[in-house]
PDB file of C-alpha atoms in Angstrom:
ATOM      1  CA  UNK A   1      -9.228  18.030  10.517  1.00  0.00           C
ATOM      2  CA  UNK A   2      -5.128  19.260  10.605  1.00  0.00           C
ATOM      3  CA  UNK A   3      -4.618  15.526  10.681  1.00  0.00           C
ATOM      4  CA  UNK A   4      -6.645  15.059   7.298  1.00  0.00           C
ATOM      5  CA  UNK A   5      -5.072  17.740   5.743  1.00  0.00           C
ATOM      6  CA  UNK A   6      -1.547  16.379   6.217  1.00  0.00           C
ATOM      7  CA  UNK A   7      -2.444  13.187   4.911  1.00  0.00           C
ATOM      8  CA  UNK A   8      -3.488  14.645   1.585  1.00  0.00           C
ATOM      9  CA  UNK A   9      -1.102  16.859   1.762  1.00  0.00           C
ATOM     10  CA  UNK A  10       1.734  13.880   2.082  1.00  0.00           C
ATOM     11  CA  UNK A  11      -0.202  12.402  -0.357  1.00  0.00           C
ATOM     12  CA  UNK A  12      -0.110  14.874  -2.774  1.00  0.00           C
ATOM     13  CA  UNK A  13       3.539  15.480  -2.278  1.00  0.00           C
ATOM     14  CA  UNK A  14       3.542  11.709  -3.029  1.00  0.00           C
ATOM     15  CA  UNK A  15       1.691  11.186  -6.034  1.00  0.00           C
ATOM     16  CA  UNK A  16       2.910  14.209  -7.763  1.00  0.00           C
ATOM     17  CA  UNK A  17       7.140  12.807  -7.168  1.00  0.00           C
ATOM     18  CA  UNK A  18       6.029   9.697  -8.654  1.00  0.00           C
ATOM     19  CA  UNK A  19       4.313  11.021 -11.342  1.00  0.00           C
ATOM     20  CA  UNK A  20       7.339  13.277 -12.236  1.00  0.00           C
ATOM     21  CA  UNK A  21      10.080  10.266 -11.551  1.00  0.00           C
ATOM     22  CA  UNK A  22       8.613   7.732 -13.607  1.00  0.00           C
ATOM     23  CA  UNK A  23       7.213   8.416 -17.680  1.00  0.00           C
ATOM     24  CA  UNK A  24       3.748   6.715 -17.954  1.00  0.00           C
ATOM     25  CA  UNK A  25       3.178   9.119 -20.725  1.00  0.00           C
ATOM     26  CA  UNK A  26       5.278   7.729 -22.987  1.00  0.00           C
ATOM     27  CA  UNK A  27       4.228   3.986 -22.276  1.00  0.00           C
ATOM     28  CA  UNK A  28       0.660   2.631 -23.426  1.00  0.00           C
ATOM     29  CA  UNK A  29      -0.784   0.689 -20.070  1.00  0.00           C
ATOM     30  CA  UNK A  30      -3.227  -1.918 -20.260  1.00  0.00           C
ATOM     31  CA  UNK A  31      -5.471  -2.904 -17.048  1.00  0.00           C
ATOM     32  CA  UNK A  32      -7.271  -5.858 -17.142  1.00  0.00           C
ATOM     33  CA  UNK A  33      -9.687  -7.431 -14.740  1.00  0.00           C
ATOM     34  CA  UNK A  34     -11.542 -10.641 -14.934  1.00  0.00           C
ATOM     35  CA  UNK A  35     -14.711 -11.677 -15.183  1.00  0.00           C
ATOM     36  CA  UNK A  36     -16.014 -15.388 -15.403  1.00  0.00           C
ATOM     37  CA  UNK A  37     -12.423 -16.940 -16.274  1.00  0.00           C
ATOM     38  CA  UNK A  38     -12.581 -14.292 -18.832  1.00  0.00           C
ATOM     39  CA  UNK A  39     -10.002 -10.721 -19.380  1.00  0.00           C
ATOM     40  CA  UNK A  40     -11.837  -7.535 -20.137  1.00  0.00           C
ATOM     41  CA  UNK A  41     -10.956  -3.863 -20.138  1.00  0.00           C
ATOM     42  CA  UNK A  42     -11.264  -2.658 -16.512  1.00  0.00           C
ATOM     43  CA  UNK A  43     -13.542  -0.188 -15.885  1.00  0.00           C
ATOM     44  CA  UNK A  44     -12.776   3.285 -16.512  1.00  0.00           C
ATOM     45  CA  UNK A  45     -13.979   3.989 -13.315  1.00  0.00           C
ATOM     46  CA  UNK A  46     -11.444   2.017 -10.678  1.00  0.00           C
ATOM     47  CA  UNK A  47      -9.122   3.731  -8.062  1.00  0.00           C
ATOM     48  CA  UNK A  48      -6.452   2.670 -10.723  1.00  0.00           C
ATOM     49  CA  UNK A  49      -7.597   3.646 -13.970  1.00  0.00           C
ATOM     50  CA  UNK A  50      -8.123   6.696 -12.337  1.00  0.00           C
ATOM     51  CA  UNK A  51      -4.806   8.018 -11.138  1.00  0.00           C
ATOM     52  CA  UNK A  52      -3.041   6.186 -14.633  1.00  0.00           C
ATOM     53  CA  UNK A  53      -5.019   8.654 -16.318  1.00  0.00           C
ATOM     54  CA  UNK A  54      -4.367  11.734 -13.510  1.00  0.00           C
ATOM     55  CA  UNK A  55      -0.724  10.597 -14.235  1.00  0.00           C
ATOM     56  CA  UNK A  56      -0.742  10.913 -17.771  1.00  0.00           C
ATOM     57  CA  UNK A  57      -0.821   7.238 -18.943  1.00  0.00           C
ATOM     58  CA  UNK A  58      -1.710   6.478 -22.519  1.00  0.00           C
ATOM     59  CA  UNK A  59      -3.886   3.456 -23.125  1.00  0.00           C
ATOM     60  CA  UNK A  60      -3.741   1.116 -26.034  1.00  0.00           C
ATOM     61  CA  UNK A  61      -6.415   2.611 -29.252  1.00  0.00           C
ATOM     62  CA  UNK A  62      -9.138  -0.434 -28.036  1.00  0.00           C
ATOM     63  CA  UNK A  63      -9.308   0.867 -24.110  1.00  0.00           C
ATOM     64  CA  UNK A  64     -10.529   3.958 -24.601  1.00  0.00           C
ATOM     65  CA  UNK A  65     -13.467   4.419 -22.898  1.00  0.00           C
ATOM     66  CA  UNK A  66     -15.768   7.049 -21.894  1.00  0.00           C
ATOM     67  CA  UNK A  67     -18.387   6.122 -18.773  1.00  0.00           C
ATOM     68  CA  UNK A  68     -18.039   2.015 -20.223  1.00  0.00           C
ATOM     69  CA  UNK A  69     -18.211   3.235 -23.619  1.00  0.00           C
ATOM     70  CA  UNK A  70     -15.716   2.695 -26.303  1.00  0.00           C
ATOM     71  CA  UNK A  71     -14.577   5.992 -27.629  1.00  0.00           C
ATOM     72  CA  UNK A  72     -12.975   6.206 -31.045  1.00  0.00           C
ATOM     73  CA  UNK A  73      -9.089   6.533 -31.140  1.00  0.00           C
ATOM     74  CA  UNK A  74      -7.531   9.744 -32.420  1.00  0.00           C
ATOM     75  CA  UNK A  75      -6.108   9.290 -35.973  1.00  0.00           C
ATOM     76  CA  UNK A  76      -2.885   9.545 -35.282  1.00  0.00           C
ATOM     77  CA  UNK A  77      -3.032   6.738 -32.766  1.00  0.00           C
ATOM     78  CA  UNK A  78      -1.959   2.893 -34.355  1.00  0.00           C
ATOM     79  CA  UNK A  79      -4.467   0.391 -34.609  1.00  0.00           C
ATOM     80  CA  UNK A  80      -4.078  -2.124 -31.913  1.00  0.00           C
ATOM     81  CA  UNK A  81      -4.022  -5.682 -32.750  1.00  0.00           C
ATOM     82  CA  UNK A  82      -6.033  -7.477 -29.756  1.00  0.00           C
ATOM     83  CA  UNK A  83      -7.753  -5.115 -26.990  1.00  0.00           C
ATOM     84  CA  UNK A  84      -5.445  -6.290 -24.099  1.00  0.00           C
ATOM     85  CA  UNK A  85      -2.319  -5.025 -26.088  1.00  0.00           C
ATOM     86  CA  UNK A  86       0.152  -2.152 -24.790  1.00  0.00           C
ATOM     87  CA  UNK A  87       3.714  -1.835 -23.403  1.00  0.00           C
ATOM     88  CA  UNK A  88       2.825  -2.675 -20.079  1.00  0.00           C
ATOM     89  CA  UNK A  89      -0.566  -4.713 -18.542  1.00  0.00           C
ATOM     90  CA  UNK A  90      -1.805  -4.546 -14.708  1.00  0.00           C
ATOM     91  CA  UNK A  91      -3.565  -7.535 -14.323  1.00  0.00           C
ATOM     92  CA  UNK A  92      -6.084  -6.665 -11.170  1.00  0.00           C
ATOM     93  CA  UNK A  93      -6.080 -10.491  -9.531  1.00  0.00           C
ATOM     94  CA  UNK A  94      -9.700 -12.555  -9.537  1.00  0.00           C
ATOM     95  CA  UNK A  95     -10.945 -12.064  -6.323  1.00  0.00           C
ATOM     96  CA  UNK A  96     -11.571 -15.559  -4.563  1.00  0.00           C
ATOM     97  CA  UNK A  97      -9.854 -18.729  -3.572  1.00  0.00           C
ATOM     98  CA  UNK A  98      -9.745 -19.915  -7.282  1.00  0.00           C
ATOM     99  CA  UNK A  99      -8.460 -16.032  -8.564  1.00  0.00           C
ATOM    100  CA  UNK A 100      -4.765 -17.407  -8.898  1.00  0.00           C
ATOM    101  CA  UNK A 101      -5.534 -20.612 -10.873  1.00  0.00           C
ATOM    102  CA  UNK A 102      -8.629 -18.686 -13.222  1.00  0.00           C
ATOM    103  CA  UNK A 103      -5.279 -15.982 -14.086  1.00  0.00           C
ATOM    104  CA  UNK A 104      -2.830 -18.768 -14.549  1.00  0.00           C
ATOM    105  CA  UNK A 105      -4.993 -20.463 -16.892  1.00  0.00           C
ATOM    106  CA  UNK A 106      -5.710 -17.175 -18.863  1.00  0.00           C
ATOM    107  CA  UNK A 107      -2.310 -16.665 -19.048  1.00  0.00           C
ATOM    108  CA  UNK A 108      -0.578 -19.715 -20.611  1.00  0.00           C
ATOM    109  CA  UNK A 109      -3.574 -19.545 -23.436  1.00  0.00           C
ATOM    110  CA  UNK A 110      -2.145 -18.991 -26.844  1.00  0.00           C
ATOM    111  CA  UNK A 111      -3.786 -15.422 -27.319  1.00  0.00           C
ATOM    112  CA  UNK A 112      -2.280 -14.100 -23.996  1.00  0.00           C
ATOM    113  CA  UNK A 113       1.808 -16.071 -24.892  1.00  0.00           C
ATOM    114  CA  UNK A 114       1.260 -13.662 -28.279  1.00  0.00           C
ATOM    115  CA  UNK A 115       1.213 -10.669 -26.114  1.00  0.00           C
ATOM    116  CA  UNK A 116       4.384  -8.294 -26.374  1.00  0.00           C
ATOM    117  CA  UNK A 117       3.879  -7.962 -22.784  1.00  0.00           C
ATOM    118  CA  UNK A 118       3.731 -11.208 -22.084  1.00  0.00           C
ATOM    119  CA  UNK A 119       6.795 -12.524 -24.086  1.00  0.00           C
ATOM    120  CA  UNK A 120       8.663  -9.508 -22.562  1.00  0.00           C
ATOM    121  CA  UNK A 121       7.541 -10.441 -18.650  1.00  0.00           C
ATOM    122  CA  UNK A 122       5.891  -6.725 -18.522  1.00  0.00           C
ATOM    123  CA  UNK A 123       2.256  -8.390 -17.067  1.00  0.00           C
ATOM    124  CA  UNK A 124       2.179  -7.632 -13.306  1.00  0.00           C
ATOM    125  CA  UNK A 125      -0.415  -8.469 -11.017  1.00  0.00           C
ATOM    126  CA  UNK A 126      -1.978  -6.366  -8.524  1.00  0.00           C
ATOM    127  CA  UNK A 127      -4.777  -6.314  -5.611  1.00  0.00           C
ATOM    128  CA  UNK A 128      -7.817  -6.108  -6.178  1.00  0.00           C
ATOM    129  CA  UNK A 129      -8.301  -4.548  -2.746  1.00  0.00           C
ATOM    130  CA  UNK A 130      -5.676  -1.663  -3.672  1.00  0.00           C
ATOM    131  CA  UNK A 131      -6.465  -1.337  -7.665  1.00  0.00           C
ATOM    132  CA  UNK A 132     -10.285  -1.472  -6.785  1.00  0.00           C
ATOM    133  CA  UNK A 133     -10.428  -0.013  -3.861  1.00  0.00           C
ATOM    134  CA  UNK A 134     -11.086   3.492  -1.943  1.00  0.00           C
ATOM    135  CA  UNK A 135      -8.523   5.662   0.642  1.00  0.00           C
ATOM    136  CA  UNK A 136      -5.510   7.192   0.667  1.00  0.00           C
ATOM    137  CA  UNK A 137      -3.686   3.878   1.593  1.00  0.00           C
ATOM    138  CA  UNK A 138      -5.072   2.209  -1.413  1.00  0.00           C
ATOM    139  CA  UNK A 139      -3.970   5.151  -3.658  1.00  0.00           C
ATOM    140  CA  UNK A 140      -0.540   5.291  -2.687  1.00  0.00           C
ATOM    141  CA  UNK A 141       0.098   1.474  -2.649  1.00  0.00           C
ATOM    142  CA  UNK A 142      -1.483   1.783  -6.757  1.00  0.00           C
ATOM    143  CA  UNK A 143       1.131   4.939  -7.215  1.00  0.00           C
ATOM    144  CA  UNK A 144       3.627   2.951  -5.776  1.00  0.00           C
ATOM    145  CA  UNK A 145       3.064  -0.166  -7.855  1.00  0.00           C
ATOM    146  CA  UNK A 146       2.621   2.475 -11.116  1.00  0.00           C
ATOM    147  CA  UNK A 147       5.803   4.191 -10.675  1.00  0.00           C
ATOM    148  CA  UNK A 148       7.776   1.159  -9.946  1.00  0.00           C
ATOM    149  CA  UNK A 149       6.719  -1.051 -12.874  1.00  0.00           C
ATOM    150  CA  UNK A 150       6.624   1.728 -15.388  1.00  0.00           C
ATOM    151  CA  UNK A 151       9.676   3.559 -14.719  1.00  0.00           C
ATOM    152  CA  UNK A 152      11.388   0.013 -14.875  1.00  0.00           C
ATOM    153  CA  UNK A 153       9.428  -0.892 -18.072  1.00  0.00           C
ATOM    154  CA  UNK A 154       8.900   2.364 -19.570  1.00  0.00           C
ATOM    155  CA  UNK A 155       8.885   2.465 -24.215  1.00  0.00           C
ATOM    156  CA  UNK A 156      12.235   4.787 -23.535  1.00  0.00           C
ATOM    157  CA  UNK A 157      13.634   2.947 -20.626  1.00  0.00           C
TER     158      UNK A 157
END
């Protein structure tokens, strides 16, 4: 049990330096998964999604959701042009031996080159296993690859 509660409380210490050090509230973060050779909004729901929102993340006007429900954005919030827009995308890699080639192919279509992200190298690809998955080891590695890519990529800089 003492060993438990030093791991969360490591953890905590963790998340909450991260969270502090890098400025996901000022940078709208897009998190994709895919789904039949196909992008869609991950759900709401995933270890990742979960501690972007705990650290404050906006998400572009067409990912709000609420329990796999689109929710209306507020009014002061810009109308997005294509779902998957935002400063920054985390693209959760296709599980399987084919994942790689199915994202590759997604990516050089013409909808995903007209993607600020994309035409300013701000996609990044992450584990399933870590961005979908449960346990302390899989939240700090998605903390970790949060703070890293936002602070570097952050709307302010």
């Amino acid at each position: 049990e003492q060993a438990m509660d030093t791991l969360l409380t490591d953890f905590i210490g963790f998340y909450e330096g991260a969270a502090e050090a890098s400025t996901p509230s000022d940078t709208q973060v897009s998190v994709v998964q895919f789904d039949g050779g196909q992008p869609r909004i991950a759900d709401p729901n995933i270890l990742g999604v979960r501690i972007l929102t705990a650290m404050g993340a906006q998400r572009p006007p067409a990912q709000l959701l609420e329990d796999g429900e689109p929710v209306d954005p507020p009014d002061y919030s810009p109308i997005a042009s294509d779902e998957l827009s935002g400063d920054v995308i985390f693209a959760i890699k296709p599980p399987g031996p084919g994942g790689e080639a199915e994202m590759r192919s997604v990516f050089e279509s013409e909808r995903w080159e007209e993607l600020s992200p994309m035409k300013n190298r701000r996609v990044f690809v992450v584990e399933p296993s870590v961005w979908q998955g449960r346990g302390i080891v899989a939240a700090r590695t998605a903390v970790v690859d949060i703070a890293a890519n936002i602070n570097r990529y952050s709307a302010d800089g």
